[in-house]
Amino acid sequence: MAEQLNDRGSSGLADKLMQYLPARFRPGAAVVPVVRLSGVIGAVTPLRPGMTLAGVARVLERAFSMRNAKAVALVINSPGGSPVQSRQIYLRIKQLAAEKKLPVLVFVEDVAASGGYMIACAGDEIFCDPSSILGSIGVVGGSFGFQEAIKRLGIERRLYTAGAHKAMLDPFLPENPDDVAKLKALQREIHQIFIALVKESRGARLKGADDTLFTGEYWAGETSIALGLADGIGDLRSTLRARYGEKVLTPVIAQPSGLLSGLLGRKSPGAGQLSAMESMAGLPDELISAVETRAIWAKFGF
């Protein structure tokens, strides 16, 4: 009898102590950490920080290391950007998923296009809204030609190089057909890398022909599903509750902020003020960056 009372007492104490633990640490609690990946990829300036591997690596590692995690959810809203940063983020997600043996569920908000879709391909499943935009599997590059403008302003262009192609595609020189041909060859090479990544990730789920899927075109949710670029219509909350139960926990893993951010390397006030003053000198570049960022989003109607 005494032993039974001791057992009951120990069990009751354990239950009471368990109530004070954060929900994600309680045994049996289904946890799906959520990471938001938003913005133009790789366009990093003081006023317009973009998404890079360096910027998201710590958050991804925290999400995949969370105790009791059943999966990791990625919420993506990106029109694309740097193909290098896109692929590096994709690879880090795949590596962490393999190491931790966790499935990755991707939820597309407004856009997962170009590099944004490349990152989405790291998911085992891709969900979207009927109005989401997916695709744009291609490579784009652009510039301006100012050679006539500087003539009108009476400006003489002085450029000195070592290397026959060092000034290739200089906007103050007339366009050279050979330079354009070299650029297009480079774009085709990068495009093939993108295509191979999508085919490897999506596999037999792809239903469209290559000359449909890989032209740089993009589609809304339902058509994206029909083409095999996504797996279903679904929002994060409803999908995770249906899969892991009504009590599933979905903590959002965000970048450190406030005091914690300062301890992890934020600049001191003096350094911040100096940085702000320095950034003013580059304000024209920042304005151009802001216009370019806006143009990337505007391509998809946002």
PDB file of C-alpha atoms in Angstrom:
ATOM      1  CA  MET A   1       0.000   0.000   0.000  1.00  0.00           C
ATOM      2  CA  ALA A   2       2.816   2.383   0.912  1.00  0.00           C
ATOM      3  CA  GLU A   3       4.542   1.627  -2.366  1.00  0.00           C
ATOM      4  CA  GLN A   4       1.326   2.390  -4.285  1.00  0.00           C
ATOM      5  CA  LEU A   5       0.966   5.716  -2.451  1.00  0.00           C
ATOM      6  CA  ASN A   6       4.591   6.556  -3.221  1.00  0.00           C
ATOM      7  CA  ASP A   7       4.033   5.722  -6.908  1.00  0.00           C
ATOM      8  CA  ARG A   8       0.891   7.854  -7.033  1.00  0.00           C
ATOM      9  CA  GLY A   9       2.651  10.679  -5.213  1.00  0.00           C
ATOM     10  CA  SER A  10       5.605  10.592  -7.605  1.00  0.00           C
ATOM     11  CA  SER A  11       3.286  10.497 -10.609  1.00  0.00           C
ATOM     12  CA  GLY A  12       1.226  13.401  -9.308  1.00  0.00           C
ATOM     13  CA  LEU A  13       4.345  15.460  -8.638  1.00  0.00           C
ATOM     14  CA  ALA A  14       5.654  14.723 -12.112  1.00  0.00           C
ATOM     15  CA  ASP A  15       2.332  15.804 -13.644  1.00  0.00           C
ATOM     16  CA  LYS A  16       2.398  19.062 -11.690  1.00  0.00           C
ATOM     17  CA  LEU A  17       5.989  19.780 -12.686  1.00  0.00           C
ATOM     18  CA  MET A  18       5.135  19.007 -16.320  1.00  0.00           C
ATOM     19  CA  GLN A  19       2.558  21.820 -16.300  1.00  0.00           C
ATOM     20  CA  TYR A  20       5.342  24.348 -15.801  1.00  0.00           C
ATOM     21  CA  LEU A  21       7.355  23.174 -18.784  1.00  0.00           C
ATOM     22  CA  PRO A  22       6.971  25.020 -22.100  1.00  0.00           C
ATOM     23  CA  ALA A  23       4.528  23.069 -24.255  1.00  0.00           C
ATOM     24  CA  ARG A  24       7.161  22.086 -26.805  1.00  0.00           C
ATOM     25  CA  PHE A  25       9.178  20.261 -24.096  1.00  0.00           C
ATOM     26  CA  ARG A  26       6.312  18.115 -22.877  1.00  0.00           C
ATOM     27  CA  PRO A  27       6.478  14.476 -23.967  1.00  0.00           C
ATOM     28  CA  GLY A  28       4.158  13.652 -26.831  1.00  0.00           C
ATOM     29  CA  ALA A  29       3.607  17.241 -27.976  1.00  0.00           C
ATOM     30  CA  ALA A  30       3.735  17.468 -31.780  1.00  0.00           C
ATOM     31  CA  VAL A  31       5.934  20.410 -32.754  1.00  0.00           C
ATOM     32  CA  VAL A  32       6.432  21.842 -36.241  1.00  0.00           C
ATOM     33  CA  PRO A  33       8.766  24.858 -36.150  1.00  0.00           C
ATOM     34  CA  VAL A  34       8.040  27.506 -38.769  1.00  0.00           C
ATOM     35  CA  VAL A  35      10.634  29.549 -40.659  1.00  0.00           C
ATOM     36  CA  ARG A  36       9.647  32.504 -42.857  1.00  0.00           C
ATOM     37  CA  LEU A  37      11.804  33.084 -45.943  1.00  0.00           C
ATOM     38  CA  SER A  38      10.749  36.386 -47.495  1.00  0.00           C
ATOM     39  CA  GLY A  39      12.079  38.999 -49.876  1.00  0.00           C
ATOM     40  CA  VAL A  40      14.393  39.387 -52.826  1.00  0.00           C
ATOM     41  CA  ILE A  41      17.271  36.923 -52.659  1.00  0.00           C
ATOM     42  CA  GLY A  42      20.824  38.204 -52.467  1.00  0.00           C
ATOM     43  CA  ALA A  43      20.140  41.939 -53.018  1.00  0.00           C
ATOM     44  CA  VAL A  44      22.012  43.042 -49.911  1.00  0.00           C
ATOM     45  CA  THR A  45      22.482  46.769 -49.275  1.00  0.00           C
ATOM     46  CA  PRO A  46      22.343  48.772 -46.032  1.00  0.00           C
ATOM     47  CA  LEU A  47      18.813  49.987 -46.794  1.00  0.00           C
ATOM     48  CA  ARG A  48      17.539  46.929 -48.663  1.00  0.00           C
ATOM     49  CA  PRO A  49      18.806  43.721 -47.057  1.00  0.00           C
ATOM     50  CA  GLY A  50      17.954  40.668 -49.110  1.00  0.00           C
ATOM     51  CA  MET A  51      17.777  36.984 -48.262  1.00  0.00           C
ATOM     52  CA  THR A  52      21.132  35.193 -48.087  1.00  0.00           C
ATOM     53  CA  LEU A  53      22.405  31.934 -46.662  1.00  0.00           C
ATOM     54  CA  ALA A  54      24.399  33.878 -44.057  1.00  0.00           C
ATOM     55  CA  GLY A  55      21.209  35.616 -42.984  1.00  0.00           C
ATOM     56  CA  VAL A  56      19.018  32.512 -42.634  1.00  0.00           C
ATOM     57  CA  ALA A  57      21.493  29.753 -41.692  1.00  0.00           C
ATOM     58  CA  ARG A  58      21.174  30.175 -37.915  1.00  0.00           C
ATOM     59  CA  VAL A  59      17.378  30.293 -38.041  1.00  0.00           C
ATOM     60  CA  LEU A  60      17.237  27.128 -40.148  1.00  0.00           C
ATOM     61  CA  GLU A  61      19.592  25.307 -37.796  1.00  0.00           C
ATOM     62  CA  ARG A  62      17.488  26.306 -34.778  1.00  0.00           C
ATOM     63  CA  ALA A  63      14.326  25.058 -36.472  1.00  0.00           C
ATOM     64  CA  PHE A  64      15.770  21.680 -37.416  1.00  0.00           C
ATOM     65  CA  SER A  65      17.280  21.225 -33.935  1.00  0.00           C
ATOM     66  CA  MET A  66      14.052  21.869 -32.014  1.00  0.00           C
ATOM     67  CA  ARG A  67      13.085  19.158 -29.569  1.00  0.00           C
ATOM     68  CA  ASN A  68      10.059  16.979 -30.448  1.00  0.00           C
ATOM     69  CA  ALA A  69       9.923  18.392 -33.983  1.00  0.00           C
ATOM     70  CA  LYS A  70       7.868  16.217 -36.325  1.00  0.00           C
ATOM     71  CA  ALA A  71       8.655  18.324 -39.390  1.00  0.00           C
ATOM     72  CA  VAL A  72       9.837  21.806 -40.361  1.00  0.00           C
ATOM     73  CA  ALA A  73       7.523  24.228 -42.149  1.00  0.00           C
ATOM     74  CA  LEU A  74       8.882  26.899 -44.490  1.00  0.00           C
ATOM     75  CA  VAL A  75       6.708  29.873 -45.415  1.00  0.00           C
ATOM     76  CA  ILE A  76       8.061  31.348 -48.657  1.00  0.00           C
ATOM     77  CA  ASN A  77       7.262  34.701 -50.200  1.00  0.00           C
ATOM     78  CA  SER A  78       9.988  35.612 -52.685  1.00  0.00           C
ATOM     79  CA  PRO A  79      10.157  36.750 -56.318  1.00  0.00           C
ATOM     80  CA  GLY A  80      13.697  35.403 -56.638  1.00  0.00           C
ATOM     81  CA  GLY A  81      17.090  37.011 -57.051  1.00  0.00           C
ATOM     82  CA  SER A  82      20.597  35.592 -56.881  1.00  0.00           C
ATOM     83  CA  PRO A  83      20.800  32.045 -58.297  1.00  0.00           C
ATOM     84  CA  VAL A  84      23.849  31.347 -56.120  1.00  0.00           C
ATOM     85  CA  GLN A  85      22.204  32.355 -52.830  1.00  0.00           C
ATOM     86  CA  SER A  86      18.996  30.560 -53.841  1.00  0.00           C
ATOM     87  CA  ARG A  87      20.831  27.299 -54.443  1.00  0.00           C
ATOM     88  CA  GLN A  88      22.918  27.622 -51.283  1.00  0.00           C
ATOM     89  CA  ILE A  89      19.796  28.088 -49.153  1.00  0.00           C
ATOM     90  CA  TYR A  90      18.175  25.148 -50.963  1.00  0.00           C
ATOM     91  CA  LEU A  91      21.202  22.949 -50.255  1.00  0.00           C
ATOM     92  CA  ARG A  92      21.357  23.913 -46.569  1.00  0.00           C
ATOM     93  CA  ILE A  93      17.699  23.003 -46.094  1.00  0.00           C
ATOM     94  CA  LYS A  94      18.237  19.638 -47.815  1.00  0.00           C
ATOM     95  CA  GLN A  95      21.338  18.943 -45.723  1.00  0.00           C
ATOM     96  CA  LEU A  96      19.625  19.740 -42.424  1.00  0.00           C
ATOM     97  CA  ALA A  97      16.554  17.695 -43.360  1.00  0.00           C
ATOM     98  CA  ALA A  98      18.756  14.684 -44.127  1.00  0.00           C
ATOM     99  CA  GLU A  99      20.823  15.075 -40.942  1.00  0.00           C
ATOM    100  CA  LYS A 100      17.799  15.429 -38.650  1.00  0.00           C
ATOM    101  CA  LYS A 101      15.607  13.056 -40.664  1.00  0.00           C
ATOM    102  CA  LEU A 102      12.739  15.547 -40.714  1.00  0.00           C
ATOM    103  CA  PRO A 103      10.263  16.180 -43.535  1.00  0.00           C
ATOM    104  CA  VAL A 104      10.025  19.716 -44.899  1.00  0.00           C
ATOM    105  CA  LEU A 105       6.646  21.236 -45.736  1.00  0.00           C
ATOM    106  CA  VAL A 106       6.642  24.403 -47.841  1.00  0.00           C
ATOM    107  CA  PHE A 107       3.798  26.932 -47.821  1.00  0.00           C
ATOM    108  CA  VAL A 108       3.836  29.558 -50.566  1.00  0.00           C
ATOM    109  CA  GLU A 109       2.264  32.924 -49.792  1.00  0.00           C
ATOM    110  CA  ASP A 110       2.088  35.497 -52.610  1.00  0.00           C
ATOM    111  CA  VAL A 111       5.042  34.352 -54.705  1.00  0.00           C
ATOM    112  CA  ALA A 112       7.601  31.577 -54.984  1.00  0.00           C
ATOM    113  CA  ALA A 113       9.130  32.474 -58.319  1.00  0.00           C
ATOM    114  CA  SER A 114      12.557  32.018 -59.879  1.00  0.00           C
ATOM    115  CA  GLY A 115      14.998  31.668 -56.948  1.00  0.00           C
ATOM    116  CA  GLY A 116      12.028  31.667 -54.566  1.00  0.00           C
ATOM    117  CA  TYR A 117      10.716  28.565 -56.308  1.00  0.00           C
ATOM    118  CA  MET A 118      14.196  27.032 -56.257  1.00  0.00           C
ATOM    119  CA  ILE A 119      14.164  27.280 -52.453  1.00  0.00           C
ATOM    120  CA  ALA A 120      10.616  25.868 -52.353  1.00  0.00           C
ATOM    121  CA  CYS A 121      11.916  22.775 -54.144  1.00  0.00           C
ATOM    122  CA  ALA A 122      13.799  21.881 -50.939  1.00  0.00           C
ATOM    123  CA  GLY A 123      10.433  20.838 -49.489  1.00  0.00           C
ATOM    124  CA  ASP A 124       9.084  17.314 -49.568  1.00  0.00           C
ATOM    125  CA  GLU A 125       5.693  18.869 -50.295  1.00  0.00           C
ATOM    126  CA  ILE A 126       4.704  22.300 -51.579  1.00  0.00           C
ATOM    127  CA  PHE A 127       1.363  23.882 -50.646  1.00  0.00           C
ATOM    128  CA  CYS A 128       0.009  27.151 -51.980  1.00  0.00           C
ATOM    129  CA  ASP A 129      -3.029  29.413 -52.118  1.00  0.00           C
ATOM    130  CA  PRO A 130      -5.175  29.406 -55.282  1.00  0.00           C
ATOM    131  CA  SER A 131      -3.887  32.938 -55.939  1.00  0.00           C
ATOM    132  CA  SER A 132      -0.220  32.203 -55.215  1.00  0.00           C
ATOM    133  CA  ILE A 133       2.233  32.589 -58.099  1.00  0.00           C
ATOM    134  CA  LEU A 134       4.791  29.844 -58.722  1.00  0.00           C
ATOM    135  CA  GLY A 135       7.352  29.087 -61.405  1.00  0.00           C
ATOM    136  CA  SER A 136       9.442  31.532 -63.449  1.00  0.00           C
ATOM    137  CA  ILE A 137      12.065  28.828 -63.926  1.00  0.00           C
ATOM    138  CA  GLY A 138      14.534  30.808 -65.969  1.00  0.00           C
ATOM    139  CA  VAL A 139      17.401  33.295 -65.819  1.00  0.00           C
ATOM    140  CA  VAL A 140      17.198  37.025 -66.474  1.00  0.00           C
ATOM    141  CA  GLY A 141      19.700  39.844 -66.595  1.00  0.00           C
ATOM    142  CA  GLY A 142      19.410  43.444 -67.697  1.00  0.00           C
ATOM    143  CA  SER A 143      21.241  46.733 -67.978  1.00  0.00           C
ATOM    144  CA  PHE A 144      20.978  50.178 -69.549  1.00  0.00           C
ATOM    145  CA  GLY A 145      22.847  51.921 -72.347  1.00  0.00           C
ATOM    146  CA  PHE A 146      24.092  55.441 -71.564  1.00  0.00           C
ATOM    147  CA  GLN A 147      26.554  56.032 -74.392  1.00  0.00           C
ATOM    148  CA  GLU A 148      24.311  58.538 -76.193  1.00  0.00           C
ATOM    149  CA  ALA A 149      23.408  60.318 -72.959  1.00  0.00           C
ATOM    150  CA  ILE A 150      27.013  61.035 -72.019  1.00  0.00           C
ATOM    151  CA  LYS A 151      27.673  62.347 -75.533  1.00  0.00           C
ATOM    152  CA  ARG A 152      24.849  64.867 -75.169  1.00  0.00           C
ATOM    153  CA  LEU A 153      26.200  65.926 -71.790  1.00  0.00           C
ATOM    154  CA  GLY A 154      29.692  66.381 -73.202  1.00  0.00           C
ATOM    155  CA  ILE A 155      31.153  63.669 -70.985  1.00  0.00           C
ATOM    156  CA  GLU A 156      34.203  61.756 -72.177  1.00  0.00           C
ATOM    157  CA  ARG A 157      34.354  58.118 -71.089  1.00  0.00           C
ATOM    158  CA  ARG A 158      37.841  56.984 -69.999  1.00  0.00           C
ATOM    159  CA  LEU A 159      38.187  53.270 -69.302  1.00  0.00           C
ATOM    160  CA  TYR A 160      41.408  51.312 -68.918  1.00  0.00           C
ATOM    161  CA  THR A 161      41.451  47.507 -68.764  1.00  0.00           C
ATOM    162  CA  ALA A 162      43.808  44.550 -68.937  1.00  0.00           C
ATOM    163  CA  GLY A 163      41.930  41.672 -70.533  1.00  0.00           C
ATOM    164  CA  ALA A 164      39.963  41.682 -73.766  1.00  0.00           C
ATOM    165  CA  HIS A 165      36.585  41.160 -72.076  1.00  0.00           C
ATOM    166  CA  LYS A 166      37.107  43.014 -68.802  1.00  0.00           C
ATOM    167  CA  ALA A 167      34.745  45.819 -69.876  1.00  0.00           C
ATOM    168  CA  MET A 168      32.138  43.442 -71.288  1.00  0.00           C
ATOM    169  CA  LEU A 169      28.605  44.917 -71.224  1.00  0.00           C
ATOM    170  CA  ASP A 170      29.812  48.280 -69.935  1.00  0.00           C
ATOM    171  CA  PRO A 171      26.662  50.490 -70.008  1.00  0.00           C
ATOM    172  CA  PHE A 172      28.646  53.500 -71.253  1.00  0.00           C
ATOM    173  CA  LEU A 173      29.913  51.682 -74.351  1.00  0.00           C
ATOM    174  CA  PRO A 174      27.927  50.600 -77.433  1.00  0.00           C
ATOM    175  CA  GLU A 175      26.499  47.085 -77.141  1.00  0.00           C
ATOM    176  CA  ASN A 176      28.817  44.424 -78.560  1.00  0.00           C
ATOM    177  CA  PRO A 177      27.052  41.417 -80.157  1.00  0.00           C
ATOM    178  CA  ASP A 178      29.883  39.107 -79.046  1.00  0.00           C
ATOM    179  CA  ASP A 179      29.434  40.219 -75.438  1.00  0.00           C
ATOM    180  CA  VAL A 180      25.688  39.574 -75.644  1.00  0.00           C
ATOM    181  CA  ALA A 181      26.332  36.083 -77.051  1.00  0.00           C
ATOM    182  CA  LYS A 182      28.692  35.303 -74.161  1.00  0.00           C
ATOM    183  CA  LEU A 183      26.123  36.523 -71.627  1.00  0.00           C
ATOM    184  CA  LYS A 184      23.370  34.380 -73.166  1.00  0.00           C
ATOM    185  CA  ALA A 185      25.645  31.322 -73.086  1.00  0.00           C
ATOM    186  CA  LEU A 186      26.270  31.934 -69.382  1.00  0.00           C
ATOM    187  CA  GLN A 187      22.539  32.314 -68.756  1.00  0.00           C
ATOM    188  CA  ARG A 188      21.801  29.047 -70.568  1.00  0.00           C
ATOM    189  CA  GLU A 189      24.332  27.248 -68.379  1.00  0.00           C
ATOM    190  CA  ILE A 190      22.759  28.588 -65.175  1.00  0.00           C
ATOM    191  CA  HIS A 191      19.295  27.786 -66.554  1.00  0.00           C
ATOM    192  CA  GLN A 192      20.277  24.138 -67.055  1.00  0.00           C
ATOM    193  CA  ILE A 193      21.441  23.952 -63.419  1.00  0.00           C
ATOM    194  CA  PHE A 194      18.051  25.312 -62.324  1.00  0.00           C
ATOM    195  CA  ILE A 195      16.162  22.845 -64.540  1.00  0.00           C
ATOM    196  CA  ALA A 196      18.173  19.888 -63.219  1.00  0.00           C
ATOM    197  CA  LEU A 197      17.468  20.954 -59.624  1.00  0.00           C
ATOM    198  CA  VAL A 198      13.710  21.154 -60.242  1.00  0.00           C
ATOM    199  CA  LYS A 199      13.642  17.796 -62.017  1.00  0.00           C
ATOM    200  CA  GLU A 200      15.623  16.119 -59.236  1.00  0.00           C
ATOM    201  CA  SER A 201      13.424  17.617 -56.522  1.00  0.00           C
ATOM    202  CA  ARG A 202      10.002  17.190 -58.101  1.00  0.00           C
ATOM    203  CA  GLY A 203      10.726  13.997 -60.058  1.00  0.00           C
ATOM    204  CA  ALA A 204       7.729  12.149 -61.454  1.00  0.00           C
ATOM    205  CA  ARG A 205       5.352  14.736 -60.026  1.00  0.00           C
ATOM    206  CA  LEU A 206       6.202  17.095 -62.900  1.00  0.00           C
ATOM    207  CA  LYS A 207       3.445  16.797 -65.500  1.00  0.00           C
ATOM    208  CA  GLY A 208       4.225  19.556 -67.965  1.00  0.00           C
ATOM    209  CA  ALA A 209       6.562  19.372 -70.943  1.00  0.00           C
ATOM    210  CA  ASP A 210       9.985  20.997 -70.701  1.00  0.00           C
ATOM    211  CA  ASP A 211       9.054  23.658 -73.240  1.00  0.00           C
ATOM    212  CA  THR A 212       6.181  24.644 -70.949  1.00  0.00           C
ATOM    213  CA  LEU A 213       7.721  24.347 -67.494  1.00  0.00           C
ATOM    214  CA  PHE A 214      11.133  25.852 -68.126  1.00  0.00           C
ATOM    215  CA  THR A 215      10.459  28.910 -70.291  1.00  0.00           C
ATOM    216  CA  GLY A 216      10.395  31.360 -67.398  1.00  0.00           C
ATOM    217  CA  GLU A 217       6.583  31.434 -67.375  1.00  0.00           C
ATOM    218  CA  TYR A 218       4.728  31.450 -64.065  1.00  0.00           C
ATOM    219  CA  TRP A 219       1.270  30.293 -62.990  1.00  0.00           C
ATOM    220  CA  ALA A 220      -1.356  30.595 -60.243  1.00  0.00           C
ATOM    221  CA  GLY A 221      -1.875  27.893 -57.630  1.00  0.00           C
ATOM    222  CA  GLU A 222      -4.286  25.483 -59.311  1.00  0.00           C
ATOM    223  CA  THR A 223      -2.372  25.463 -62.601  1.00  0.00           C
ATOM    224  CA  SER A 224       0.913  25.035 -60.711  1.00  0.00           C
ATOM    225  CA  ILE A 225      -0.534  21.923 -59.073  1.00  0.00           C
ATOM    226  CA  ALA A 226      -1.740  20.582 -62.423  1.00  0.00           C
ATOM    227  CA  LEU A 227       1.778  21.026 -63.811  1.00  0.00           C
ATOM    228  CA  GLY A 228       3.325  19.292 -60.810  1.00  0.00           C
ATOM    229  CA  LEU A 229       5.122  22.360 -59.480  1.00  0.00           C
ATOM    230  CA  ALA A 230       3.099  22.158 -56.238  1.00  0.00           C
ATOM    231  CA  ASP A 231       1.272  19.390 -54.399  1.00  0.00           C
ATOM    232  CA  GLY A 232      -1.894  20.968 -53.112  1.00  0.00           C
ATOM    233  CA  ILE A 233      -3.908  23.936 -51.942  1.00  0.00           C
ATOM    234  CA  GLY A 234      -3.464  24.540 -48.240  1.00  0.00           C
ATOM    235  CA  ASP A 235      -2.591  27.068 -45.557  1.00  0.00           C
ATOM    236  CA  LEU A 236      -0.108  26.350 -42.804  1.00  0.00           C
ATOM    237  CA  ARG A 237      -2.488  26.161 -39.835  1.00  0.00           C
ATOM    238  CA  SER A 238      -5.142  23.952 -41.425  1.00  0.00           C
ATOM    239  CA  THR A 239      -2.662  21.629 -43.098  1.00  0.00           C
ATOM    240  CA  LEU A 240      -0.555  21.058 -39.995  1.00  0.00           C
ATOM    241  CA  ARG A 241      -3.612  20.531 -37.771  1.00  0.00           C
ATOM    242  CA  ALA A 242      -5.034  17.977 -40.186  1.00  0.00           C
ATOM    243  CA  ARG A 243      -1.724  16.124 -40.289  1.00  0.00           C
ATOM    244  CA  TYR A 244      -0.454  16.370 -36.702  1.00  0.00           C
ATOM    245  CA  GLY A 245      -3.598  17.009 -34.667  1.00  0.00           C
ATOM    246  CA  GLU A 246      -5.476  20.000 -33.294  1.00  0.00           C
ATOM    247  CA  LYS A 247      -2.880  20.587 -30.579  1.00  0.00           C
ATOM    248  CA  VAL A 248       0.125  20.782 -32.891  1.00  0.00           C
ATOM    249  CA  LEU A 249       2.530  23.535 -31.866  1.00  0.00           C
ATOM    250  CA  THR A 250       3.940  25.822 -34.557  1.00  0.00           C
ATOM    251  CA  PRO A 251       6.570  28.098 -32.996  1.00  0.00           C
ATOM    252  CA  VAL A 252       7.919  30.696 -35.416  1.00  0.00           C
ATOM    253  CA  ILE A 253      11.710  30.693 -35.438  1.00  0.00           C
ATOM    254  CA  ALA A 254      12.832  34.273 -36.044  1.00  0.00           C
ATOM    255  CA  GLN A 255      16.088  36.179 -36.171  1.00  0.00           C
ATOM    256  CA  PRO A 256      17.407  37.351 -32.759  1.00  0.00           C
ATOM    257  CA  SER A 257      16.352  40.876 -31.832  1.00  0.00           C
ATOM    258  CA  GLY A 258      16.748  43.413 -29.054  1.00  0.00           C
ATOM    259  CA  LEU A 259      19.290  42.660 -26.303  1.00  0.00           C
ATOM    260  CA  LEU A 260      19.933  39.150 -27.595  1.00  0.00           C
ATOM    261  CA  SER A 261      20.754  40.522 -31.022  1.00  0.00           C
ATOM    262  CA  GLY A 262      23.214  42.933 -29.453  1.00  0.00           C
ATOM    263  CA  LEU A 263      24.949  40.133 -27.571  1.00  0.00           C
ATOM    264  CA  LEU A 264      25.225  38.172 -30.806  1.00  0.00           C
ATOM    265  CA  GLY A 265      27.029  40.900 -32.642  1.00  0.00           C
ATOM    266  CA  ARG A 266      24.872  43.974 -33.263  1.00  0.00           C
ATOM    267  CA  LYS A 267      26.963  47.135 -33.635  1.00  0.00           C
ATOM    268  CA  SER A 268      27.226  49.609 -30.786  1.00  0.00           C
ATOM    269  CA  PRO A 269      25.219  52.859 -31.077  1.00  0.00           C
ATOM    270  CA  GLY A 270      28.321  54.796 -32.082  1.00  0.00           C
ATOM    271  CA  ALA A 271      29.194  52.325 -34.805  1.00  0.00           C
ATOM    272  CA  GLY A 272      25.574  52.304 -35.969  1.00  0.00           C
ATOM    273  CA  GLN A 273      25.539  56.074 -36.289  1.00  0.00           C
ATOM    274  CA  LEU A 274      28.785  55.986 -38.242  1.00  0.00           C
ATOM    275  CA  SER A 275      27.376  53.315 -40.515  1.00  0.00           C
ATOM    276  CA  ALA A 276      24.277  55.438 -41.125  1.00  0.00           C
ATOM    277  CA  MET A 277      26.433  58.415 -42.062  1.00  0.00           C
ATOM    278  CA  GLU A 278      28.470  56.278 -44.442  1.00  0.00           C
ATOM    279  CA  SER A 279      25.316  54.934 -46.040  1.00  0.00           C
ATOM    280  CA  MET A 280      24.175  58.456 -46.886  1.00  0.00           C
ATOM    281  CA  ALA A 281      27.150  58.767 -49.231  1.00  0.00           C
ATOM    282  CA  GLY A 282      25.820  55.783 -51.143  1.00  0.00           C
ATOM    283  CA  LEU A 283      22.221  57.018 -51.227  1.00  0.00           C
ATOM    284  CA  PRO A 284      22.013  57.068 -55.056  1.00  0.00           C
ATOM    285  CA  ASP A 285      23.014  53.400 -55.128  1.00  0.00           C
ATOM    286  CA  GLU A 286      20.407  52.663 -52.467  1.00  0.00           C
ATOM    287  CA  LEU A 287      17.693  54.414 -54.454  1.00  0.00           C
ATOM    288  CA  ILE A 288      18.612  52.404 -57.536  1.00  0.00           C
ATOM    289  CA  SER A 289      18.557  49.231 -55.436  1.00  0.00           C
ATOM    290  CA  ALA A 290      15.114  50.129 -54.100  1.00  0.00           C
ATOM    291  CA  VAL A 291      13.820  50.712 -57.638  1.00  0.00           C
ATOM    292  CA  GLU A 292      15.263  47.399 -58.825  1.00  0.00           C
ATOM    293  CA  THR A 293      13.739  45.558 -55.864  1.00  0.00           C
ATOM    294  CA  ARG A 294      10.370  47.154 -56.564  1.00  0.00           C
ATOM    295  CA  ALA A 295      10.664  46.180 -60.247  1.00  0.00           C
ATOM    296  CA  ILE A 296      11.299  42.520 -59.353  1.00  0.00           C
ATOM    297  CA  TRP A 297       8.147  42.389 -57.223  1.00  0.00           C
ATOM    298  CA  ALA A 298       6.134  44.366 -59.801  1.00  0.00           C
ATOM    299  CA  LYS A 299       6.833  41.692 -62.408  1.00  0.00           C
ATOM    300  CA  PHE A 300       4.421  39.463 -60.499  1.00  0.00           C
ATOM    301  CA  GLY A 301       1.822  42.156 -59.828  1.00  0.00           C
ATOM    302  CA  PHE A 302       2.915  43.128 -56.298  1.00  0.00           C
TER     303      PHE A 302
END
